[in-house]
PDB file of C-alpha atoms (C1' of nucleotides) in Angstrom:
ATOM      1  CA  UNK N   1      -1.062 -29.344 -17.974  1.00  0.00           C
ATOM      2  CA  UNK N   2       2.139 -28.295 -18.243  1.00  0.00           C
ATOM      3  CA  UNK N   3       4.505 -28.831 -15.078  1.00  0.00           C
ATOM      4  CA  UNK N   4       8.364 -28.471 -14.824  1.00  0.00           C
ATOM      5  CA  UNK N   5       9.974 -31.838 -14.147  1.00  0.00           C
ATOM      6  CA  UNK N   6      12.530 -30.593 -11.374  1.00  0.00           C
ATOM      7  CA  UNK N   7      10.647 -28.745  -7.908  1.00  0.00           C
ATOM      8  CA  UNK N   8      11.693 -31.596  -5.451  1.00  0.00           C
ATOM      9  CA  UNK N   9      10.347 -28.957  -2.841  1.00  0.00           C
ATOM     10  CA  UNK N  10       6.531 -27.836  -3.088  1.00  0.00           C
ATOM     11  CA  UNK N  11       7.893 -24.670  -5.206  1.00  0.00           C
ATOM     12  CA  UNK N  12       8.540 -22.911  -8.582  1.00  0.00           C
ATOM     13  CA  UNK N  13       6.208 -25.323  -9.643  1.00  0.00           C
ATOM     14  CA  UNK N  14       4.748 -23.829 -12.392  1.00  0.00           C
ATOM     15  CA  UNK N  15       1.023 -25.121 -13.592  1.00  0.00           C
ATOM     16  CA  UNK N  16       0.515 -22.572 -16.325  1.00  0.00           C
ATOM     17  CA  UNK N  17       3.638 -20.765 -17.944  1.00  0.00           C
ATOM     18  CA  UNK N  18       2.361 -18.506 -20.034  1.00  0.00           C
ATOM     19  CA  UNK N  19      -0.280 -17.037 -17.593  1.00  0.00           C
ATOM     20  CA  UNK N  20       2.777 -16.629 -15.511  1.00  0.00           C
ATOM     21  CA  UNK N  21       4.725 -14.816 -17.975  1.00  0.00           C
ATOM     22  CA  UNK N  22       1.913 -12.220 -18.224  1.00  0.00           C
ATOM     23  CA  UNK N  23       1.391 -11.846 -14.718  1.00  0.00           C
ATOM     24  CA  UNK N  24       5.344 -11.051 -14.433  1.00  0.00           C
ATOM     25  CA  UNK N  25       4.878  -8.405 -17.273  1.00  0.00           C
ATOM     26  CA  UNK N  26       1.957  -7.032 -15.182  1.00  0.00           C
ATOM     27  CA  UNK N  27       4.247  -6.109 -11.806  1.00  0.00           C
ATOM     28  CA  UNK N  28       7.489  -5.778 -13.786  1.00  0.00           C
ATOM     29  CA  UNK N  29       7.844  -2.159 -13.903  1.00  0.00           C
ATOM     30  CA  UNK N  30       8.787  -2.237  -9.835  1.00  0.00           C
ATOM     31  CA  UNK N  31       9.396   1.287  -9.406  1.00  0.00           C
ATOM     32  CA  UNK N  32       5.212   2.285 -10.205  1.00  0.00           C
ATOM     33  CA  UNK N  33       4.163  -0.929  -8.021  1.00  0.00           C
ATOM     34  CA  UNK N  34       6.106   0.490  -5.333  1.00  0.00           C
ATOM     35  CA  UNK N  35       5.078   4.126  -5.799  1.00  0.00           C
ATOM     36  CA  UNK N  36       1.234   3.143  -5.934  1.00  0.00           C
ATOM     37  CA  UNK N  37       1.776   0.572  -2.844  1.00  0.00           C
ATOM     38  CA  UNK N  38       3.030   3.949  -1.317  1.00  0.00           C
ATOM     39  CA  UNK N  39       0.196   6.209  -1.871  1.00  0.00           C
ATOM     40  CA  UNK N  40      -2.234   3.229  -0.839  1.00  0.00           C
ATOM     41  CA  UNK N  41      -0.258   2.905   2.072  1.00  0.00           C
ATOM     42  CA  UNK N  42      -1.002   6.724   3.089  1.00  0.00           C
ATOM     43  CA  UNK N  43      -4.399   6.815   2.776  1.00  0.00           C
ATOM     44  CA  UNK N  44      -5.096   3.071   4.466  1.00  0.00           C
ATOM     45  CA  UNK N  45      -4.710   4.756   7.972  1.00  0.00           C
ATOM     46  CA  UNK N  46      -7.264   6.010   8.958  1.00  0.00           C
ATOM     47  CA  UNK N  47      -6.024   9.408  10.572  1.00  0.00           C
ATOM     48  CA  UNK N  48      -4.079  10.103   7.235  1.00  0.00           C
ATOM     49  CA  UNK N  49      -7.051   9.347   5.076  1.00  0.00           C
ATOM     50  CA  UNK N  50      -8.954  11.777   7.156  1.00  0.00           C
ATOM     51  CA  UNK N  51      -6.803  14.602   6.723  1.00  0.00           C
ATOM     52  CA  UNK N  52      -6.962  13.962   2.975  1.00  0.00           C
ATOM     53  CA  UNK N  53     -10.493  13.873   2.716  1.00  0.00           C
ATOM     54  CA  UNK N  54     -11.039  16.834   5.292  1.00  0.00           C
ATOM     55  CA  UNK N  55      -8.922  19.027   2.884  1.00  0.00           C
ATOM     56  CA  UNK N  56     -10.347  17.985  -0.386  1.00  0.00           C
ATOM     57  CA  UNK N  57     -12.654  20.755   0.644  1.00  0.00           C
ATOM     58  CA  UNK N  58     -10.524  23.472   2.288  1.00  0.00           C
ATOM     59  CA  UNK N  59      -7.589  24.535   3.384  1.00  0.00           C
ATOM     60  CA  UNK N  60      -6.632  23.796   7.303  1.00  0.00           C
ATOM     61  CA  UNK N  61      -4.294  24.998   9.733  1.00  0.00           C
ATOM     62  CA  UNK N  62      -2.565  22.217  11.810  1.00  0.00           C
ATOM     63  CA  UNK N  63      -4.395  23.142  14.898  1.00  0.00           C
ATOM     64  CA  UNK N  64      -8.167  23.240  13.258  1.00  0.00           C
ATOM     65  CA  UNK N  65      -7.602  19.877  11.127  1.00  0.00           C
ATOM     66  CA  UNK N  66      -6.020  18.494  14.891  1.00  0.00           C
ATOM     67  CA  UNK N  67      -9.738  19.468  16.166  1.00  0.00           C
ATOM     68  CA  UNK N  68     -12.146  18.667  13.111  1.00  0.00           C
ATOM     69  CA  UNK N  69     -10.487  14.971  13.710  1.00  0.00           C
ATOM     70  CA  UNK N  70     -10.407  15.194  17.153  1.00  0.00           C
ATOM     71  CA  UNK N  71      -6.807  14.151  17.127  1.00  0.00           C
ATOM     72  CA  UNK N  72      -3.566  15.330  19.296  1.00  0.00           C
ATOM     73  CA  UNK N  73      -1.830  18.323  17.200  1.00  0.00           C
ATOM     74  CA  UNK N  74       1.591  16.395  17.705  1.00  0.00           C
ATOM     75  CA  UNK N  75      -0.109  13.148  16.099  1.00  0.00           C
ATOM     76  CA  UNK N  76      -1.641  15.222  12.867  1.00  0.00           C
ATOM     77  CA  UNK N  77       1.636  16.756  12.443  1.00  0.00           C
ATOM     78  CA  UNK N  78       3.104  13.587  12.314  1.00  0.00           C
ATOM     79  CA  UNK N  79       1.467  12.330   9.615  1.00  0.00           C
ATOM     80  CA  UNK N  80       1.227  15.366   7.816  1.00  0.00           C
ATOM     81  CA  UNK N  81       4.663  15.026   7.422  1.00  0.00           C
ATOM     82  CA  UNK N  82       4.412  11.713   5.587  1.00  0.00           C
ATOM     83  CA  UNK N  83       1.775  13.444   3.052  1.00  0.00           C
ATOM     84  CA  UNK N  84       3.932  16.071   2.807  1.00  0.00           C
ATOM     85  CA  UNK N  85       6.874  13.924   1.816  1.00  0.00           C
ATOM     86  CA  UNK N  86       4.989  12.200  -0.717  1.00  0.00           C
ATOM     87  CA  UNK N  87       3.633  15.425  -1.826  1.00  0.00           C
ATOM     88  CA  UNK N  88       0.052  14.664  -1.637  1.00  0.00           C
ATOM     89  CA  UNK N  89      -0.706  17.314   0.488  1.00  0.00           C
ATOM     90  CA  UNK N  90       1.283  20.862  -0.085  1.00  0.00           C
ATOM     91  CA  UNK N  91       1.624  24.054   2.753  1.00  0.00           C
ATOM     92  CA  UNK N  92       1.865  27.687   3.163  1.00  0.00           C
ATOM     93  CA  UNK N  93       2.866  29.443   6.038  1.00  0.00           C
ATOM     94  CA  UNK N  94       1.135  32.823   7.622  1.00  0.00           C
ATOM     95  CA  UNK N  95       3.228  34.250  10.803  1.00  0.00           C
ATOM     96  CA  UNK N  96       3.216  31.269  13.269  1.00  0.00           C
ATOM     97  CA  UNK N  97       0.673  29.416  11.174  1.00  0.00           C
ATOM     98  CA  UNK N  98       0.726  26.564   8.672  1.00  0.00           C
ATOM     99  CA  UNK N  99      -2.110  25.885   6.221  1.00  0.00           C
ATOM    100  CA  UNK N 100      -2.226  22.827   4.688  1.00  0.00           C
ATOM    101  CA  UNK N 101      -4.356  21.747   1.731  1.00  0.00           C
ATOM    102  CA  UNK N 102      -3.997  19.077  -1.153  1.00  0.00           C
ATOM    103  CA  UNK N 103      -1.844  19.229  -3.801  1.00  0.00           C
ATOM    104  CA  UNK N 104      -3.834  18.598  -6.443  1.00  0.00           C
ATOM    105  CA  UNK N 105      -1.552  17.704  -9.235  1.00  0.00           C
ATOM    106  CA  UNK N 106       0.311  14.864  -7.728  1.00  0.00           C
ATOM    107  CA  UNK N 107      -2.752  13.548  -6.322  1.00  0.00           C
ATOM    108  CA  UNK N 108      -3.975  13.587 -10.307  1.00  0.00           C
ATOM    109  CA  UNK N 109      -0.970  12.398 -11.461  1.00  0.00           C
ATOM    110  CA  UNK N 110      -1.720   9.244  -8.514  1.00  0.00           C
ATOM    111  CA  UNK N 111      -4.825   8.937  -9.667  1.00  0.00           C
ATOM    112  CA  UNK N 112      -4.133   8.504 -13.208  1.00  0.00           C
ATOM    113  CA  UNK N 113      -1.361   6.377 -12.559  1.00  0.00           C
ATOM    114  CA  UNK N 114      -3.931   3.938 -11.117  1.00  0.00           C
ATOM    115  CA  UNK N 115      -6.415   4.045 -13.541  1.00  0.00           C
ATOM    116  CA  UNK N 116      -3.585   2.705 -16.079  1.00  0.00           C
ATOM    117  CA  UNK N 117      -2.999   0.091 -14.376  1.00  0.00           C
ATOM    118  CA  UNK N 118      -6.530  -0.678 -13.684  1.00  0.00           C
ATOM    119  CA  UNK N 119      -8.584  -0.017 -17.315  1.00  0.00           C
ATOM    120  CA  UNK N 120      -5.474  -1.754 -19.133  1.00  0.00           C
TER     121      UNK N 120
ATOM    122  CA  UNK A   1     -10.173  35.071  14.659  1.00  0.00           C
ATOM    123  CA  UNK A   2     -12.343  33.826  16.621  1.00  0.00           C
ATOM    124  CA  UNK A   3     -10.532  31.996  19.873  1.00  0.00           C
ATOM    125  CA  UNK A   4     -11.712  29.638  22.498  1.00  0.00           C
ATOM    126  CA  UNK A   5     -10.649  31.913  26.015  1.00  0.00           C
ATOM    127  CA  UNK A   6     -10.293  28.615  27.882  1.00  0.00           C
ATOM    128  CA  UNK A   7      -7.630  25.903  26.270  1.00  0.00           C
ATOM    129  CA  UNK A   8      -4.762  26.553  29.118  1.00  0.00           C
ATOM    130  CA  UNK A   9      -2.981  23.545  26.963  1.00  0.00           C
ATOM    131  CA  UNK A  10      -1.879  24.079  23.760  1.00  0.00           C
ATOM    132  CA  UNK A  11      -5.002  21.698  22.455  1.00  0.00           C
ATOM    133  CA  UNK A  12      -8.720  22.820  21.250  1.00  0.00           C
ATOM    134  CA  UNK A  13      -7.851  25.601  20.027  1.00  0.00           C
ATOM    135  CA  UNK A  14     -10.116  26.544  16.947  1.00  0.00           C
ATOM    136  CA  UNK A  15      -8.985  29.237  14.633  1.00  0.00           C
ATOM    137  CA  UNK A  16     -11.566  28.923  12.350  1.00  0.00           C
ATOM    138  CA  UNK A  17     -14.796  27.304  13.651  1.00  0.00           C
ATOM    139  CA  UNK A  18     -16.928  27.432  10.574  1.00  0.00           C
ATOM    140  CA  UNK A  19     -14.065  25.497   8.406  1.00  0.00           C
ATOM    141  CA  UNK A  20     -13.788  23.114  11.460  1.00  0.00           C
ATOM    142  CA  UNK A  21     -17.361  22.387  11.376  1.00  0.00           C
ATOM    143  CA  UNK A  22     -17.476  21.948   7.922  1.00  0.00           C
ATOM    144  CA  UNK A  23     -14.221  19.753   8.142  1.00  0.00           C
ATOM    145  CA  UNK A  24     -16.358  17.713  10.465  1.00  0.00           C
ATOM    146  CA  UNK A  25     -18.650  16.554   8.342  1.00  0.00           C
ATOM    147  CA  UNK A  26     -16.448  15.199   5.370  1.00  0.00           C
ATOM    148  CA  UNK A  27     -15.453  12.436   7.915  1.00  0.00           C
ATOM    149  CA  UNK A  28     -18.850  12.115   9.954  1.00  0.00           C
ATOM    150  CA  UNK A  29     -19.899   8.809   8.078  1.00  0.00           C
ATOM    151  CA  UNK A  30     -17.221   7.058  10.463  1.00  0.00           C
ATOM    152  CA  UNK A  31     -17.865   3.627   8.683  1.00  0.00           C
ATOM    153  CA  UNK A  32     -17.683   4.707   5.139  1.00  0.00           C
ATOM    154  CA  UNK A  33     -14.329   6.415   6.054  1.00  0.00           C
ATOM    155  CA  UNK A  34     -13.166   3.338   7.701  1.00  0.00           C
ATOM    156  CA  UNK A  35     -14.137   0.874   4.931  1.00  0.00           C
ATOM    157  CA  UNK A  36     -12.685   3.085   2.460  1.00  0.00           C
ATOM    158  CA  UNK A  37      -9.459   2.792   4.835  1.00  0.00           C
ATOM    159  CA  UNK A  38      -9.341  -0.615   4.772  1.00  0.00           C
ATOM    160  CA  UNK A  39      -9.543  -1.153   1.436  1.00  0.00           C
ATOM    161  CA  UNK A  40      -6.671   1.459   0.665  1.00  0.00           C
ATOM    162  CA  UNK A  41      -4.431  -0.432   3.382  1.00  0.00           C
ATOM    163  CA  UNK A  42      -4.672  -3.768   1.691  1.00  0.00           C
ATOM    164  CA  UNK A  43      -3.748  -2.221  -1.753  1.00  0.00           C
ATOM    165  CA  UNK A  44      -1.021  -0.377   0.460  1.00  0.00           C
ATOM    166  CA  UNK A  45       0.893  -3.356   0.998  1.00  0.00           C
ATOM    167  CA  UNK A  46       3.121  -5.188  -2.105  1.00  0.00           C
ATOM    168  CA  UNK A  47       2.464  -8.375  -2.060  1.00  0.00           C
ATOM    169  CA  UNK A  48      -1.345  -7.903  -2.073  1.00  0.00           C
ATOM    170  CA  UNK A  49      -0.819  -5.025  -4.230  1.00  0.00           C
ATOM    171  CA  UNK A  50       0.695  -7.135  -6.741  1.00  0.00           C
ATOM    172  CA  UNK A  51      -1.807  -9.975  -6.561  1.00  0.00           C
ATOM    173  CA  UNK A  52      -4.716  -7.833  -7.221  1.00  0.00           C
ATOM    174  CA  UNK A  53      -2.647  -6.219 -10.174  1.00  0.00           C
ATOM    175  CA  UNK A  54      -1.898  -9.496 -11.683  1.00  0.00           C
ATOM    176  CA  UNK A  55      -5.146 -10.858 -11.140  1.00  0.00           C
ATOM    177  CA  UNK A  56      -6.674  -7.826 -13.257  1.00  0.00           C
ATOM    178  CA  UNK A  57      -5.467  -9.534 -16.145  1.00  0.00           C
ATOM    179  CA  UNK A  58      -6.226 -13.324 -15.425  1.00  0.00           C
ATOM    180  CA  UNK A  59      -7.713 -15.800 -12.947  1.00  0.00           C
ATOM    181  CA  UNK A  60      -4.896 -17.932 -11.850  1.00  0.00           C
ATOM    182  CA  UNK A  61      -3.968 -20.329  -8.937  1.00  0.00           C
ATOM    183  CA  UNK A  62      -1.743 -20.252  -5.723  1.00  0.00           C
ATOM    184  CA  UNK A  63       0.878 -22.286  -7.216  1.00  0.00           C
ATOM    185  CA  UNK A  64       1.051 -19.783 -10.292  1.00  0.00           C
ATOM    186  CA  UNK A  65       0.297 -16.194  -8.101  1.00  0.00           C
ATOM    187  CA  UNK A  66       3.367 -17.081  -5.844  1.00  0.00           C
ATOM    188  CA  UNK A  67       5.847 -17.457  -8.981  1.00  0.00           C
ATOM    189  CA  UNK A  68       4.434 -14.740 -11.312  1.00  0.00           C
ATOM    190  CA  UNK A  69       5.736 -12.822  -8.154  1.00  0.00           C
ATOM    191  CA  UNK A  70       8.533 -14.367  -6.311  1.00  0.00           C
ATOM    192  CA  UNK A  71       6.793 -15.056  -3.342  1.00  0.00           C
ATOM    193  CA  UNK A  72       6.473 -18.409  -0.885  1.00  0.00           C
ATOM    194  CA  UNK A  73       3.092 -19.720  -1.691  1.00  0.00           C
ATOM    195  CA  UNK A  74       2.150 -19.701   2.066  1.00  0.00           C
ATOM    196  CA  UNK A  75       2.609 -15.918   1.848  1.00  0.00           C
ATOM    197  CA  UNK A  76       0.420 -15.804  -0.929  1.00  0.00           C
ATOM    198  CA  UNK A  77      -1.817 -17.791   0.780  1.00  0.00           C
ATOM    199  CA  UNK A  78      -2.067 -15.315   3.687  1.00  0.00           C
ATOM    200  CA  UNK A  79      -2.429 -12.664   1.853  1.00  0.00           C
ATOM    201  CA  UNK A  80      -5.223 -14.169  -0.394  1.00  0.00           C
ATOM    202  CA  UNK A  81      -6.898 -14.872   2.313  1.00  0.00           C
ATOM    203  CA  UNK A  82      -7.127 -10.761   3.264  1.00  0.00           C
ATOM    204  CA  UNK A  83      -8.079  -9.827   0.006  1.00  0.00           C
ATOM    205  CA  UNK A  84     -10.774 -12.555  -0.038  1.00  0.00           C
ATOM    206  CA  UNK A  85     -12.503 -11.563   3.068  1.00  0.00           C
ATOM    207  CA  UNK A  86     -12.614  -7.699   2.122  1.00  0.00           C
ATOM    208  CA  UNK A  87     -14.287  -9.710  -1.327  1.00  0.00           C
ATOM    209  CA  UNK A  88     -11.781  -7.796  -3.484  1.00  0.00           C
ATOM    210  CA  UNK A  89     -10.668 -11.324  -4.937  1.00  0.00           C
ATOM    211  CA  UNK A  90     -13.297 -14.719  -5.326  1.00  0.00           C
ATOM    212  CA  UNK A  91     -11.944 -18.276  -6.218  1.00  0.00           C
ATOM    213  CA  UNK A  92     -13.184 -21.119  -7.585  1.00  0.00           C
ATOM    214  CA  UNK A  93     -11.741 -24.430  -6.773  1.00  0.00           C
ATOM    215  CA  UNK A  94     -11.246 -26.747  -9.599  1.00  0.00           C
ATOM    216  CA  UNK A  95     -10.542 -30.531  -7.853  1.00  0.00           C
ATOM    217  CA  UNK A  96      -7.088 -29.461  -5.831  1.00  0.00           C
ATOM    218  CA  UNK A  97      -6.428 -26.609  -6.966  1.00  0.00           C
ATOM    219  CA  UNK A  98      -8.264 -23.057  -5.966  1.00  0.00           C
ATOM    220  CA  UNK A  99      -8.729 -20.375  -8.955  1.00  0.00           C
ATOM    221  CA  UNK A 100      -8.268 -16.825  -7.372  1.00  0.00           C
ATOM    222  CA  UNK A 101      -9.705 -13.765  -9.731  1.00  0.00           C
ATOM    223  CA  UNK A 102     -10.531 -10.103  -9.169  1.00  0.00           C
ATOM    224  CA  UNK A 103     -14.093  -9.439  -7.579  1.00  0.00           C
ATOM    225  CA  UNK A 104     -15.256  -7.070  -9.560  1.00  0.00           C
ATOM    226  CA  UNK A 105     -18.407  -6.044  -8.099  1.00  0.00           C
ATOM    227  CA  UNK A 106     -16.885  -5.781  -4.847  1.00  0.00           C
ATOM    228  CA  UNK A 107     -14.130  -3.437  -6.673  1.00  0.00           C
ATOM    229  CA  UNK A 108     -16.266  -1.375  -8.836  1.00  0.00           C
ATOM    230  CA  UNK A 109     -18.133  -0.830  -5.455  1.00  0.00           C
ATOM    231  CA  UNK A 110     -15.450   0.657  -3.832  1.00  0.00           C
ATOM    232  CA  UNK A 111     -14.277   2.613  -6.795  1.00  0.00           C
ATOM    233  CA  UNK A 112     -17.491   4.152  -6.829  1.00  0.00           C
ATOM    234  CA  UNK A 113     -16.909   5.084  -3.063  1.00  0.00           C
ATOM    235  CA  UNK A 114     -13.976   6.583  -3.517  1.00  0.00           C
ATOM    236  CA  UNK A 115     -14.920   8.364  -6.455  1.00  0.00           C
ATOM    237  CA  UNK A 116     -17.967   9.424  -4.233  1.00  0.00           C
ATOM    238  CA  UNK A 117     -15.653  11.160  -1.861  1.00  0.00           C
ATOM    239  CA  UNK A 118     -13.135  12.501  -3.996  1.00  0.00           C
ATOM    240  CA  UNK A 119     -15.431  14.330  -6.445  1.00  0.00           C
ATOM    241  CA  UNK A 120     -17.665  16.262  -4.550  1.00  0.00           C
TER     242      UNK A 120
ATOM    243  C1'  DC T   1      13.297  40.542  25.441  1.00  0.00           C
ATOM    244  C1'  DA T   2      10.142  37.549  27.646  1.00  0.00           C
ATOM    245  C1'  DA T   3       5.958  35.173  27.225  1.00  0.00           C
ATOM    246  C1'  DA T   4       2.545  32.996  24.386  1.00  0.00           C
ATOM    247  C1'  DC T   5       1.588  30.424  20.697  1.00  0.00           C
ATOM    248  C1'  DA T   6       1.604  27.170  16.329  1.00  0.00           C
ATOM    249  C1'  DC T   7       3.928  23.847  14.872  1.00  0.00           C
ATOM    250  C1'  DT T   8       7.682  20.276  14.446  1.00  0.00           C
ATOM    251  C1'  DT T   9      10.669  16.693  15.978  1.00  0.00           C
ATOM    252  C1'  DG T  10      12.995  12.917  18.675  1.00  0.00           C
ATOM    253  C1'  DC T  11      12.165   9.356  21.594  1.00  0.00           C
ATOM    254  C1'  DA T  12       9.957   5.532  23.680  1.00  0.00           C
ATOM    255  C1'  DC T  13       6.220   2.588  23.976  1.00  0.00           C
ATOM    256  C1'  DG T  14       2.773  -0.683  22.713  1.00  0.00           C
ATOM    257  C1'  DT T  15       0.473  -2.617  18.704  1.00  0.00           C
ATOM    258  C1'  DT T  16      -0.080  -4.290  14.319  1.00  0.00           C
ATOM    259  C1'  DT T  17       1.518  -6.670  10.523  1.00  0.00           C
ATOM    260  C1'  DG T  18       4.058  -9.564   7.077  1.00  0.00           C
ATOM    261  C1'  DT T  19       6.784 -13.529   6.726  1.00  0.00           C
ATOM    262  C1'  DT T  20       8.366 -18.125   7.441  1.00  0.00           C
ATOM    263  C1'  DC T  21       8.238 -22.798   9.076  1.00  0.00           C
ATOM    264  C1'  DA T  22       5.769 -26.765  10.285  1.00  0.00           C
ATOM    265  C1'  DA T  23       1.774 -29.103  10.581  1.00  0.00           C
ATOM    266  C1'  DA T  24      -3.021 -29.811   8.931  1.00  0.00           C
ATOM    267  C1'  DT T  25      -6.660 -30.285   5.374  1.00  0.00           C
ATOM    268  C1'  DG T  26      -8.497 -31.982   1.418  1.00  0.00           C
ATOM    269  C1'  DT T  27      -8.202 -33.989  -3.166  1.00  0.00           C
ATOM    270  C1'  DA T  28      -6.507 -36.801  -6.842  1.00  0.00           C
ATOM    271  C1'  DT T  29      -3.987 -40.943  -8.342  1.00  0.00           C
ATOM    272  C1'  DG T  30      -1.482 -45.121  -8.618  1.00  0.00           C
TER     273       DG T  30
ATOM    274  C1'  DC K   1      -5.315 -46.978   1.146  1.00  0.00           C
ATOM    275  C1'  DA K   2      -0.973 -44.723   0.827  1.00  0.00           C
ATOM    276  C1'  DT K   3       1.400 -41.162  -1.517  1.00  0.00           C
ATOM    277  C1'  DA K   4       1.829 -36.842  -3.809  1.00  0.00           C
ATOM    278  C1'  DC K   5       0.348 -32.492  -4.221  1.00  0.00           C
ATOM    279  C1'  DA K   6      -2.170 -27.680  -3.765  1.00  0.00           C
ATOM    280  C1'  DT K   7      -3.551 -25.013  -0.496  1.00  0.00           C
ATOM    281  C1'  DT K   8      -4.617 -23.363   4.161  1.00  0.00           C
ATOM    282  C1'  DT K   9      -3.678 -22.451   8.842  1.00  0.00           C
ATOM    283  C1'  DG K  10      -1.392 -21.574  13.404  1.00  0.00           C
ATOM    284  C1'  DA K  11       2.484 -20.103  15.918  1.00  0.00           C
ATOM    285  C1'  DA K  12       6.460 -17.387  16.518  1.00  0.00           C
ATOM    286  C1'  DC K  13       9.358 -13.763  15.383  1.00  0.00           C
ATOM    287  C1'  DA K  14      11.128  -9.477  13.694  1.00  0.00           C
ATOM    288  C1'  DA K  15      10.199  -5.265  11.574  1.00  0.00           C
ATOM    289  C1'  DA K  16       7.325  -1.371  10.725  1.00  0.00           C
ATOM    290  C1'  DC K  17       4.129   1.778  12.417  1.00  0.00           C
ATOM    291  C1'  DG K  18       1.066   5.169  14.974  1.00  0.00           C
ATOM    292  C1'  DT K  19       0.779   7.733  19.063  1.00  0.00           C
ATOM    293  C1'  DG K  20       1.768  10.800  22.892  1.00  0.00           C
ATOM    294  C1'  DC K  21       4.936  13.270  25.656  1.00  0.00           C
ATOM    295  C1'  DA K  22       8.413  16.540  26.207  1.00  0.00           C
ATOM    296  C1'  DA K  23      11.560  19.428  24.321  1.00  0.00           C
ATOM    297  C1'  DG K  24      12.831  22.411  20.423  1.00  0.00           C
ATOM    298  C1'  DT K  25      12.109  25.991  16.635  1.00  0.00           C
ATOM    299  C1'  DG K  26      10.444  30.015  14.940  1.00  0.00           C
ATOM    300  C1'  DT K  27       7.143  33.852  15.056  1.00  0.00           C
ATOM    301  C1'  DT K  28       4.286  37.256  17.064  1.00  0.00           C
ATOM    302  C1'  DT K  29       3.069  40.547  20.696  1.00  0.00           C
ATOM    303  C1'  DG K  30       2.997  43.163  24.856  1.00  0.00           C
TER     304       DG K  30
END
DNA sequence: CAAACACTTGCACGTTTGTTCAAATGTATG
DNA sequence: CATACATTTGAACAAACGTGCAAGTGTTTG
């Protein structure tokens, strides 16, 4: 085993170098880390993740997605906002109305994103 | 459009029933939405995000995880210990040291549940 | 043009969560 | 058996976050 000769303190002690190294070439690029940490993020709470999957099939006005979750409107709009910002989920508006549904290509573009990393 | 005539607050109030009913039952299986939550948040968050990533590549210990990524290795440690109870990462223990790498049934699992959802 | 309505936004609150430090556990080693 | 070391764990703290209320915007309609 190799070990570095300094580390007085129980850190940057390094058992394996090399494995290191690759790891570090794994999370290097920090800007696609970040951006899939993001749209992991989104979809890890649970009202979120319920509007996405809820308009995977159709498209929703704020106040029918509010009741198909059985949420407050004020709370969906909330978070719609955040999917909106991160342009997973894209809107059109009819009089006093706002339709939401997904917007498919980022969520592709996600999607393969991931996969990159993960079938490397 | 079909209206509710009570709702005196500005709350269930369906537009579109049939869409709401149908919206219903994308997120009926209450457990399989919240598992598939959970497993989103903990890839939602950096540092676990960047342990699974690096472990994708290579089994490797605490000591190692925590300076492939710049990270205390009681932090690690924490965070290890999330991933390991939602069996996305196993370990092996090797006299002091503990081995973590990906758990790739668990994983392909929860791919598959995703993919479930997503592609219908 | 006033009232109703769909939606958004700012604020405040309580909760959850990630991090760090310090102490504890368990294992090798001299 | 004491020391060194890898890792885990508990406690404490600050920061981030989700929610609901109330007020605001913009649009329709009588």
């Amino acid at each position: 085993m190799k070990k570095e000769t300094n580390a007085p303190v129980c850190e940057v002690e390094i058992v394996d170098g090399k494995k290191v190294e690759k790891a570090k070439e794994k999370i290097a690029d920090t800007d696609q880390v970040l951006e899939m940490a993001d749209i992991f993020k989104l979809l890890g709470e649970l009202t979120r993740l319920k509007i996405v999957l809820v308009l995977l099939n159709s498209e929703l006005c704020v106040c029918d997605l509010a009741a198909a979750m059985d949420a407050n409107v004020s709370t969906v709009s909330h978070q719609l906002r955040l999917l909106r910002n991160a342009k997973l989920v894209k809107y059109r508006k009819e009089g006093k109305m706002v339709f939401y549904s997904i917007d498919d290509n980022h969520i592709n573009d996600a999607i393969k994103k991931i996969k990159e990393h993960t079938e490397e």
